[in-house]
Tab-separated table of C-alpha atoms in Angstrom:
chain	number	residue	atom	x	y	z
H	1	ASP	CA	25.884	-14.609	3.785
H	2	ALA	CA	27.806	-11.427	4.494
H	3	GLY	CA	29.829	-11.782	7.672
H	4	ILE	CA	27.219	-10.572	10.123
H	5	THR	CA	26.320	-12.330	13.324
H	6	GLN	CA	23.958	-11.390	16.102
H	7	SER	CA	23.926	-12.548	19.696
H	8	PRO	CA	21.953	-13.789	21.392
H	9	ARG	CA	19.648	-15.269	18.795
H	10	HIS	CA	16.824	-15.679	21.288
H	11	LYS	CA	16.206	-14.043	24.628
H	12	VAL	CA	13.379	-13.993	27.127
H	13	THR	CA	13.552	-11.361	29.817
H	14	GLU	CA	11.332	-9.623	32.315
H	15	THR	CA	9.973	-6.112	32.257
H	16	GLY	CA	12.358	-3.618	33.777
H	17	THR	CA	15.562	-5.547	33.178
H	18	PRO	CA	18.379	-4.244	30.972
H	19	VAL	CA	19.127	-6.096	27.765
H	20	THR	CA	22.030	-5.753	25.356
H	21	LEU	CA	22.048	-7.182	21.859
H	22	ARG	CA	25.246	-7.488	19.900
H	23	CYS	CA	25.905	-7.214	16.192
H	24	HIS	CA	29.277	-8.279	14.870
H	25	GLN	CA	30.558	-7.871	11.314
H	26	THR	CA	33.684	-9.026	9.551
H	27	GLU	CA	33.182	-6.946	6.398
H	28	ASN	CA	34.738	-3.730	7.703
H	29	HIS	CA	31.657	-1.812	6.523
H	30	ARG	CA	31.368	1.687	7.862
H	31	TYR	CA	27.604	1.856	8.362
H	32	MET	CA	25.639	-0.320	10.751
H	33	TYR	CA	21.932	-0.289	11.581
H	34	TRP	CA	19.500	-1.702	14.098
H	35	TYR	CA	15.932	-2.400	13.002
H	36	ARG	CA	12.966	-3.948	14.697
H	37	GLN	CA	10.532	-6.081	12.732
H	38	ASP	CA	6.895	-6.162	13.756
H	39	PRO	CA	3.807	-7.440	11.919
H	40	GLY	CA	2.126	-4.661	9.993
H	41	HIS	CA	5.050	-2.304	10.429
H	42	GLY	CA	7.765	-4.018	8.464
H	43	LEU	CA	11.229	-2.915	9.469
H	44	ARG	CA	11.657	0.270	11.432
H	45	LEU	CA	15.001	1.871	12.037
H	46	ILE	CA	15.985	2.216	15.693
H	47	HIS	CA	19.496	3.635	15.541
H	48	TYR	CA	22.353	3.634	13.114
H	49	SER	CA	26.070	4.274	13.125
H	50	TYR	CA	28.207	5.891	10.468
H	51	GLY	CA	31.505	5.143	12.137
H	52	VAL	CA	33.190	4.384	15.424
H	53	LYS	CA	31.566	6.459	18.158
H	54	ASP	CA	29.283	8.099	15.575
H	55	THR	CA	25.649	7.177	15.988
H	56	ASP	CA	22.275	8.721	15.309
H	57	LYS	CA	18.626	8.080	16.045
H	58	GLY	CA	16.214	6.410	13.734
H	59	GLU	CA	12.447	6.363	13.533
H	60	VAL	CA	11.769	4.476	16.790
H	61	SER	CA	14.683	5.242	19.088
H	62	ASP	CA	12.830	5.874	22.350
H	63	GLY	CA	13.830	3.346	25.002
H	64	TYR	CA	16.946	2.254	23.114
H	65	SER	CA	20.583	3.280	23.174
H	66	VAL	CA	23.535	2.141	21.090
H	67	SER	CA	27.288	2.114	21.213
H	68	ARG	CA	29.999	1.487	18.669
H	69	SER	CA	33.488	1.383	20.118
H	70	LYS	CA	34.904	-0.746	17.318
H	71	THR	CA	34.160	-0.923	13.608
H	72	GLU	CA	33.031	-4.518	13.880
H	73	ASP	CA	30.640	-4.264	16.824
H	74	PHE	CA	27.373	-2.374	17.237
H	75	LEU	CA	25.515	-2.840	20.507
H	76	LEU	CA	21.840	-2.152	21.117
H	77	THR	CA	20.760	-1.669	24.729
H	78	LEU	CA	17.317	-1.626	26.206
H	79	GLU	CA	17.924	0.146	29.513
H	80	SER	CA	14.678	-1.069	31.057
H	81	ALA	CA	12.846	-3.509	28.828
H	82	THR	CA	9.104	-3.170	28.309
H	83	SER	CA	6.600	-5.561	26.759
H	84	SER	CA	6.241	-3.219	23.767
H	85	GLN	CA	9.854	-3.991	22.927
H	86	THR	CA	9.041	-7.625	22.276
H	87	SER	CA	10.115	-7.962	18.670
H	88	VAL	CA	12.619	-9.410	16.252
H	89	TYR	CA	15.699	-7.240	15.984
H	90	PHE	CA	17.828	-7.156	12.868
H	91	CYS	CA	21.218	-5.672	12.405
H	92	ALA	CA	22.326	-4.522	8.961
H	93	ILE	CA	25.521	-3.227	7.431
H	94	GLN	CA	26.256	-1.108	4.404
H	95	ALA	CA	29.496	-0.129	2.763
H	96	ASP	CA	28.889	3.500	1.931
H	97	PRO	CA	25.415	5.011	1.498
H	98	GLY	CA	27.006	7.927	-0.309
H	99	ARG	CA	27.699	5.597	-3.198
H	100	TRP	CA	24.072	4.974	-3.905
H	101	SER	CA	24.699	3.170	-7.112
H	102	ASN	CA	24.758	-0.574	-6.629
H	103	ASN	CA	24.641	-0.308	-2.860
H	104	GLU	CA	22.590	-2.509	-0.587
H	105	GLN	CA	22.183	-3.397	3.040
H	106	PHE	CA	23.181	-6.833	4.286
H	107	PHE	CA	21.249	-8.245	7.198
H	108	GLY	CA	22.101	-10.367	10.189
H	109	PRO	CA	20.079	-13.447	11.199
H	110	GLY	CA	17.982	-11.574	13.753
H	111	THR	CA	17.401	-11.762	17.493
H	112	ARG	CA	14.019	-12.738	18.816
H	113	LEU	CA	13.401	-10.875	22.078
H	114	THR	CA	10.468	-11.554	24.353
H	115	VAL	CA	9.785	-9.244	27.283
H	116	LEU	CA	7.390	-10.730	29.816
W	1	ALA	CA	9.052	12.562	4.053
W	2	GLN	CA	9.753	9.341	2.265
W	3	ARG	CA	7.204	6.575	2.548
W	4	VAL	CA	6.710	3.093	1.112
W	5	THR	CA	3.351	1.373	1.041
W	6	GLN	CA	2.506	-2.225	0.262
W	7	PRO	CA	-1.272	-2.492	0.232
W	8	GLU	CA	-1.515	-6.266	0.616
W	9	LYS	CA	-0.530	-7.846	3.913
W	10	LEU	CA	-1.133	-11.310	2.536
W	11	LEU	CA	-1.311	-12.538	-1.020
W	12	SER	CA	-2.247	-16.107	-1.829
W	13	VAL	CA	-1.923	-17.584	-5.298
W	14	PHE	CA	-1.872	-21.060	-6.732
W	15	LYS	CA	1.283	-22.625	-8.089
W	16	GLY	CA	1.771	-21.664	-11.720
W	17	ALA	CA	-0.373	-18.551	-11.479
W	18	PRO	CA	1.018	-15.078	-12.109
W	19	VAL	CA	1.830	-12.982	-9.075
W	20	GLU	CA	2.175	-9.248	-8.586
W	21	LEU	CA	3.211	-7.690	-5.294
W	22	LYS	CA	2.412	-4.014	-5.218
W	23	CYS	CA	4.673	-1.273	-3.958
W	24	ASN	CA	4.077	2.464	-4.062
W	25	TYR	CA	6.349	5.153	-2.763
W	26	SER	CA	6.322	8.827	-1.991
W	27	TYR	CA	9.499	10.772	-2.501
W	28	SER	CA	10.079	14.120	-4.101
W	29	GLY	CA	13.296	13.156	-5.837
W	30	SER	CA	14.503	10.181	-7.819
W	31	PRO	CA	14.887	7.245	-5.452
W	32	GLU	CA	16.712	3.977	-5.561
W	33	LEU	CA	14.286	1.073	-5.077
W	34	PHE	CA	14.804	-2.464	-3.883
W	35	TRP	CA	12.902	-5.642	-3.169
W	36	TYR	CA	14.066	-7.724	-0.228
W	37	VAL	CA	12.814	-11.241	0.534
W	38	GLN	CA	12.707	-13.111	3.815
W	39	TYR	CA	12.127	-16.852	3.707
W	40	SER	CA	10.781	-18.550	6.794
W	41	ARG	CA	12.999	-17.837	9.812
W	42	GLN	CA	15.849	-16.584	7.637
W	43	ARG	CA	17.517	-13.230	7.301
W	44	LEU	CA	16.400	-10.654	4.788
W	45	GLN	CA	18.218	-10.816	1.500
W	46	LEU	CA	18.214	-8.616	-1.521
W	47	LEU	CA	16.047	-9.917	-4.346
W	48	LEU	CA	16.535	-7.175	-6.892
W	49	ARG	CA	17.113	-3.459	-7.346
W	50	HIS	CA	15.667	-1.254	-10.018
W	51	ILE	CA	18.920	0.143	-11.381
W	52	SER	CA	20.151	-3.319	-12.295
W	53	ARG	CA	17.104	-4.135	-14.412
W	54	GLU	CA	17.722	-7.772	-13.630
W	55	SER	CA	15.495	-10.798	-13.237
W	56	ILE	CA	16.152	-12.893	-10.167
W	57	LYS	CA	14.401	-16.227	-9.623
W	58	GLY	CA	12.000	-15.212	-12.372
W	59	PHE	CA	10.980	-11.993	-10.623
W	60	THR	CA	11.103	-8.609	-12.295
W	61	ALA	CA	10.164	-5.130	-11.160
W	62	ASP	CA	9.797	-1.971	-13.179
W	63	LEU	CA	10.028	1.492	-11.765
W	64	ASN	CA	7.092	3.620	-12.884
W	65	LYS	CA	7.909	7.180	-11.916
W	66	GLY	CA	4.571	8.496	-13.124
W	67	GLU	CA	2.644	6.180	-10.832
W	68	THR	CA	5.436	6.133	-8.202
W	69	SER	CA	5.275	2.361	-8.177
W	70	PHE	CA	7.734	-0.507	-8.173
W	71	HIS	CA	5.586	-3.625	-8.392
W	72	LEU	CA	7.201	-7.055	-8.240
W	73	LYS	CA	6.016	-9.598	-10.791
W	74	LYS	CA	6.499	-13.216	-11.671
W	75	PRO	CA	4.612	-14.960	-14.463
W	76	PHE	CA	4.463	-18.415	-12.854
W	77	ALA	CA	4.633	-18.660	-9.069
W	78	GLN	CA	6.385	-21.580	-7.397
W	79	GLU	CA	5.820	-22.965	-3.900
W	80	GLU	CA	9.366	-21.990	-2.929
W	81	ASP	CA	8.449	-18.358	-3.582
W	82	SER	CA	6.373	-18.348	-0.401
W	83	ALA	CA	8.019	-15.719	1.783
W	84	MET	CA	7.770	-12.213	3.143
W	85	TYR	CA	8.576	-9.517	0.613
W	86	TYR	CA	9.643	-6.000	1.506
W	87	CYS	CA	9.852	-3.068	-0.829
W	88	ALA	CA	12.464	-0.494	0.169
W	89	LEU	CA	13.440	2.970	-0.934
W	90	ARG	CA	16.736	4.725	-0.534
W	91	PRO	CA	16.781	8.441	-1.234
W	92	ARG	CA	19.604	9.632	-3.436
W	93	HIS	CA	20.973	11.989	-0.868
W	94	ARG	CA	24.206	11.187	0.871
W	95	GLY	CA	23.621	9.592	4.232
W	96	GLN	CA	19.918	9.056	3.772
W	97	ASN	CA	18.667	5.797	5.184
W	98	PHE	CA	16.533	3.043	3.735
W	99	VAL	CA	12.779	3.223	4.205
W	100	PHE	CA	11.019	-0.131	4.221
W	101	GLY	CA	7.409	-0.911	3.462
W	102	PRO	CA	5.299	-3.002	5.849
W	103	GLY	CA	5.794	-6.148	3.809
W	104	THR	CA	3.579	-8.588	1.930
W	105	ARG	CA	3.444	-12.244	2.820
W	106	LEU	CA	3.185	-14.337	-0.330
W	107	SER	CA	1.715	-17.782	0.016
W	108	VAL	CA	1.897	-20.031	-3.033
W	109	LEU	CA	-0.569	-22.869	-2.729
W	110	PRO	CA	-0.025	-26.282	-4.335
Protein backbone atom coordinates (compact mmCIF):
# COMPACT_ATOMS: atom_id res chain seq x y z
CA ASP A 1 0.00 0.00 0.00
CA ALA A 2 1.12 3.54 -0.72
CA GLY A 3 2.08 5.31 2.48
CA ILE A 4 -1.31 6.72 3.37
CA THR A 5 -2.89 6.49 6.78
CA GLN A 6 -6.11 7.90 8.13
CA SER A 7 -7.09 8.60 11.70
CA PRO A 8 -9.29 7.79 13.38
CA ARG A 9 -10.43 4.68 11.57
CA HIS A 10 -13.79 4.70 13.31
CA LYS A 11 -15.65 7.45 15.09
CA VAL A 12 -19.09 7.85 16.59
CA THR A 13 -20.15 11.36 17.46
CA GLU A 14 -23.27 13.35 18.19
CA THR A 15 -25.04 15.87 16.03
CA GLY A 16 -23.64 19.35 16.43
CA THR A 17 -20.17 18.37 17.56
CA PRO A 18 -17.02 19.23 15.59
CA VAL A 19 -15.05 16.40 14.06
CA THR A 20 -11.63 16.39 12.44
CA LEU A 21 -10.31 13.56 10.30
CA ARG A 22 -6.66 13.31 9.46
CA CYS A 23 -4.92 11.99 6.37
CA HIS A 24 -1.19 11.44 6.48
CA GLN A 25 1.06 10.49 3.57
CA THR A 26 4.71 9.59 3.32
CA GLU A 27 4.92 9.72 -0.48
CA ASN A 28 5.50 13.46 -0.80
CA HIS A 29 2.69 13.64 -3.38
CA ARG A 30 1.49 17.11 -4.17
CA TYR A 31 -2.22 16.41 -4.57
CA MET A 32 -4.49 15.14 -1.82
CA TYR A 33 -8.24 14.50 -1.86
CA TRP A 34 -11.10 13.80 0.50
CA TYR A 35 -14.00 11.68 -0.72
CA ARG A 36 -17.09 10.33 0.93
CA GLN A 37 -18.45 6.93 -0.04
CA ASP A 38 -22.17 6.31 0.15
CA PRO A 39 -24.31 3.50 -1.28
CA GLY A 40 -25.70 4.44 -4.67
CA HIS A 41 -23.43 7.45 -4.99
CA GLY A 42 -20.02 5.87 -5.19
CA LEU A 43 -17.24 8.26 -4.28
CA ARG A 44 -17.92 11.96 -4.25
CA LEU A 45 -15.20 14.54 -3.95
CA ILE A 46 -15.47 16.82 -0.92
CA HIS A 47 -12.33 18.93 -1.12
CA TYR A 48 -8.89 18.62 -2.58
CA SER A 49 -5.50 20.22 -2.20
CA TYR A 50 -2.91 20.94 -4.84
CA GLY A 51 -0.22 22.03 -2.43
CA VAL A 52 0.45 23.42 1.01
CA LYS A 53 -2.23 25.97 1.87
CA ASP A 54 -3.81 25.48 -1.57
CA THR A 55 -7.21 23.86 -1.44
CA ASP A 56 -10.40 23.88 -3.46
CA LYS A 57 -13.96 22.64 -3.22
CA GLY A 58 -15.26 19.48 -4.71
CA GLU A 59 -18.73 18.27 -5.57
CA VAL A 60 -20.10 18.02 -2.01
CA SER A 61 -18.19 20.56 0.04
CA ASP A 62 -21.04 22.09 2.05
CA GLY A 63 -20.55 21.50 5.77
CA TYR A 64 -16.88 20.59 5.39
CA SER A 65 -13.63 22.52 5.59
CA VAL A 66 -10.05 21.43 5.03
CA SER A 67 -6.56 22.54 5.87
CA ARG A 68 -3.13 21.60 4.61
CA SER A 69 -0.29 23.18 6.54
CA LYS A 70 2.23 20.50 5.62
CA THR A 71 2.71 18.40 2.50
CA GLU A 72 2.09 15.20 4.40
CA ASP A 73 -1.11 16.11 6.24
CA PHE A 74 -4.58 16.95 4.96
CA LEU A 75 -7.28 17.56 7.56
CA LEU A 76 -11.02 17.37 7.00
CA THR A 77 -13.23 19.15 9.52
CA LEU A 78 -16.92 18.89 10.06
CA GLU A 79 -17.64 22.10 11.98
CA SER A 80 -20.99 20.87 13.28
CA ALA A 81 -21.66 17.27 12.37
CA THR A 82 -25.06 16.24 11.04
CA SER A 83 -26.58 12.80 10.54
CA SER A 84 -26.33 13.26 6.76
CA GLN A 85 -22.56 13.25 7.17
CA THR A 86 -22.59 9.68 8.39
CA SER A 87 -20.41 8.01 5.79
CA VAL A 88 -17.10 6.39 5.03
CA TYR A 89 -14.44 8.96 4.25
CA PHE A 90 -11.48 8.18 2.04
CA CYS A 91 -8.37 10.17 1.52
CA ALA A 92 -6.43 9.84 -1.72
CA ILE A 93 -3.14 11.12 -3.06
CA GLN A 94 -1.82 11.69 -6.54
CA ALA A 95 1.59 12.67 -7.79
CA ASP A 96 0.74 15.14 -10.51
CA PRO A 97 -2.61 15.21 -12.33
CA GLY A 98 -0.98 17.26 -15.06
CA ARG A 99 0.91 14.16 -16.09
CA TRP A 100 -2.18 12.27 -17.04
CA SER A 101 -0.33 9.45 -18.62
CA ASN A 102 0.12 6.56 -16.24
CA ASN A 103 -1.20 8.51 -13.28
CA GLU A 104 -3.51 7.14 -10.63
CA GLN A 105 -4.89 7.98 -7.24
CA PHE A 106 -3.83 5.97 -4.21
CA PHE A 107 -6.35 5.60 -1.42
CA GLY A 108 -6.17 5.46 2.34
CA PRO A 109 -7.93 2.78 4.41
CA GLY A 110 -10.97 4.94 5.13
CA THR A 111 -12.65 6.37 8.22
CA ARG A 112 -16.09 5.20 9.18
CA LEU A 113 -17.96 8.11 10.77
CA THR A 114 -21.32 7.77 12.45
CA VAL A 115 -23.21 10.87 13.53
CA LEU A 116 -26.03 10.13 15.95
CA ALA B 1 -19.87 18.05 -17.34
CA GLN B 2 -18.19 14.72 -16.99
CA ARG B 3 -20.26 11.81 -15.78
CA VAL B 4 -19.77 8.09 -15.23
CA THR B 5 -22.65 5.66 -15.02
CA GLN B 6 -22.67 2.04 -13.93
CA PRO B 7 -26.17 0.72 -14.54
CA GLU B 8 -25.97 -2.32 -12.28
CA LYS B 9 -25.83 -1.82 -8.53
CA LEU B 10 -25.46 -5.54 -7.95
CA LEU B 11 -24.34 -8.28 -10.28
CA SER B 12 -24.45 -11.91 -9.25
CA VAL B 13 -22.85 -14.67 -11.28
CA PHE B 14 -21.84 -18.24 -10.62
CA LYS B 15 -18.23 -19.28 -10.31
CA GLY B 16 -16.78 -20.03 -13.73
CA ALA B 17 -19.33 -17.93 -15.59
CA PRO B 18 -18.34 -14.92 -17.67
CA VAL B 19 -18.82 -11.52 -16.11
CA GLU B 20 -19.20 -8.06 -17.61
CA LEU B 21 -19.48 -4.93 -15.51
CA LYS B 22 -20.79 -2.04 -17.54
CA CYS B 23 -19.46 1.48 -17.51
CA ASN B 24 -20.54 4.39 -19.68
CA TYR B 25 -19.20 7.90 -19.59
CA SER B 26 -20.01 11.32 -20.90
CA TYR B 27 -17.15 13.62 -21.73
CA SER B 28 -16.60 15.84 -24.71
CA GLY B 29 -12.90 15.14 -25.03
CA SER B 30 -10.71 12.07 -24.87
CA PRO B 31 -10.66 10.83 -21.28
CA GLU B 32 -8.43 8.57 -19.30
CA LEU B 33 -10.43 5.67 -17.83
CA PHE B 34 -9.80 3.42 -14.88
CA TRP B 35 -11.34 0.55 -12.98
CA TYR B 36 -10.86 0.51 -9.22
CA VAL B 37 -11.76 -2.43 -6.97
CA GLN B 38 -12.60 -2.49 -3.29
CA TYR B 39 -12.56 -5.84 -1.52
CA SER B 40 -14.54 -6.20 1.67
CA ARG B 41 -13.50 -3.56 4.22
CA GLN B 42 -10.33 -2.72 2.31
CA ARG B 43 -9.15 0.41 0.58
CA LEU B 44 -9.80 1.07 -3.08
CA GLN B 45 -7.04 -0.08 -5.36
CA LEU B 46 -6.43 0.35 -9.02
CA LEU B 47 -7.40 -2.68 -11.09
CA LEU B 48 -6.55 -1.44 -14.55
CA ARG B 49 -6.41 1.62 -16.78
CA HIS B 50 -7.26 1.81 -20.43
CA ILE B 51 -3.99 3.27 -21.67
CA SER B 52 -2.04 0.30 -20.36
CA ARG B 53 -4.12 -2.25 -22.27
CA GLU B 54 -3.25 -4.75 -19.58
CA SER B 55 -5.02 -7.73 -18.09
CA ILE B 56 -5.05 -7.86 -14.32
CA LYS B 57 -6.37 -10.90 -12.44
CA GLY B 58 -7.92 -12.02 -15.71
CA PHE B 59 -9.90 -8.80 -16.16
CA THR B 60 -9.76 -6.71 -19.31
CA ALA B 61 -11.50 -3.54 -20.38
CA ASP B 62 -11.68 -1.95 -23.79
CA LEU B 63 -12.41 1.68 -24.40
CA ASN B 64 -15.13 2.10 -27.02
CA LYS B 65 -15.19 5.76 -27.94
CA GLY B 66 -18.14 5.35 -30.27
CA GLU B 67 -20.32 3.93 -27.52
CA THR B 68 -18.51 5.92 -24.78
CA SER B 69 -18.12 2.73 -22.80
CA PHE B 70 -15.39 1.03 -20.82
CA HIS B 71 -16.88 -2.30 -19.76
CA LEU B 72 -14.91 -4.63 -17.52
CA LYS B 73 -14.86 -8.29 -18.52
CA LYS B 74 -13.60 -11.59 -17.24
CA PRO B 75 -14.25 -14.89 -19.00
CA PHE B 76 -14.38 -17.08 -15.87
CA ALA B 77 -15.36 -15.46 -12.58
CA GLN B 78 -13.81 -16.63 -9.31
CA GLU B 79 -15.22 -16.31 -5.80
CA GLU B 80 -12.34 -14.03 -4.83
CA ASP B 81 -13.53 -11.56 -7.46
CA SER B 82 -16.47 -10.66 -5.23
CA ALA B 83 -15.99 -6.97 -4.50
CA MET B 84 -17.16 -3.47 -5.27
CA TYR B 85 -16.01 -2.16 -8.63
CA TYR B 86 -15.80 1.50 -9.54
CA CYS B 87 -15.31 2.92 -12.98
CA ALA B 88 -13.55 6.29 -13.01
CA LEU B 89 -12.80 8.95 -15.57
CA ARG B 90 -10.08 11.55 -15.53
CA PRO B 91 -10.37 14.34 -18.06
CA ARG B 92 -7.21 15.12 -19.97
CA HIS B 93 -7.07 18.68 -18.83
CA ARG B 94 -4.45 19.74 -16.34
CA GLY B 95 -5.81 19.81 -12.83
CA GLN B 96 -9.07 18.09 -13.64
CA ASN B 97 -10.21 15.67 -10.99
CA PHE B 98 -11.35 12.08 -11.15
CA VAL B 99 -15.05 11.37 -11.57
CA PHE B 100 -16.22 8.07 -10.13
CA GLY B 101 -19.26 6.04 -11.04
CA PRO B 102 -21.67 4.80 -8.36
CA GLY B 103 -20.11 1.35 -8.30
CA THR B 104 -21.25 -2.20 -8.99
CA ARG B 105 -21.12 -4.88 -6.35
CA LEU B 106 -20.07 -8.18 -7.90
CA SER B 107 -21.06 -11.32 -6.08
CA VAL B 108 -19.61 -14.57 -7.38
CA LEU B 109 -21.60 -17.51 -6.10
CA PRO B 110 -20.09 -20.96 -5.53
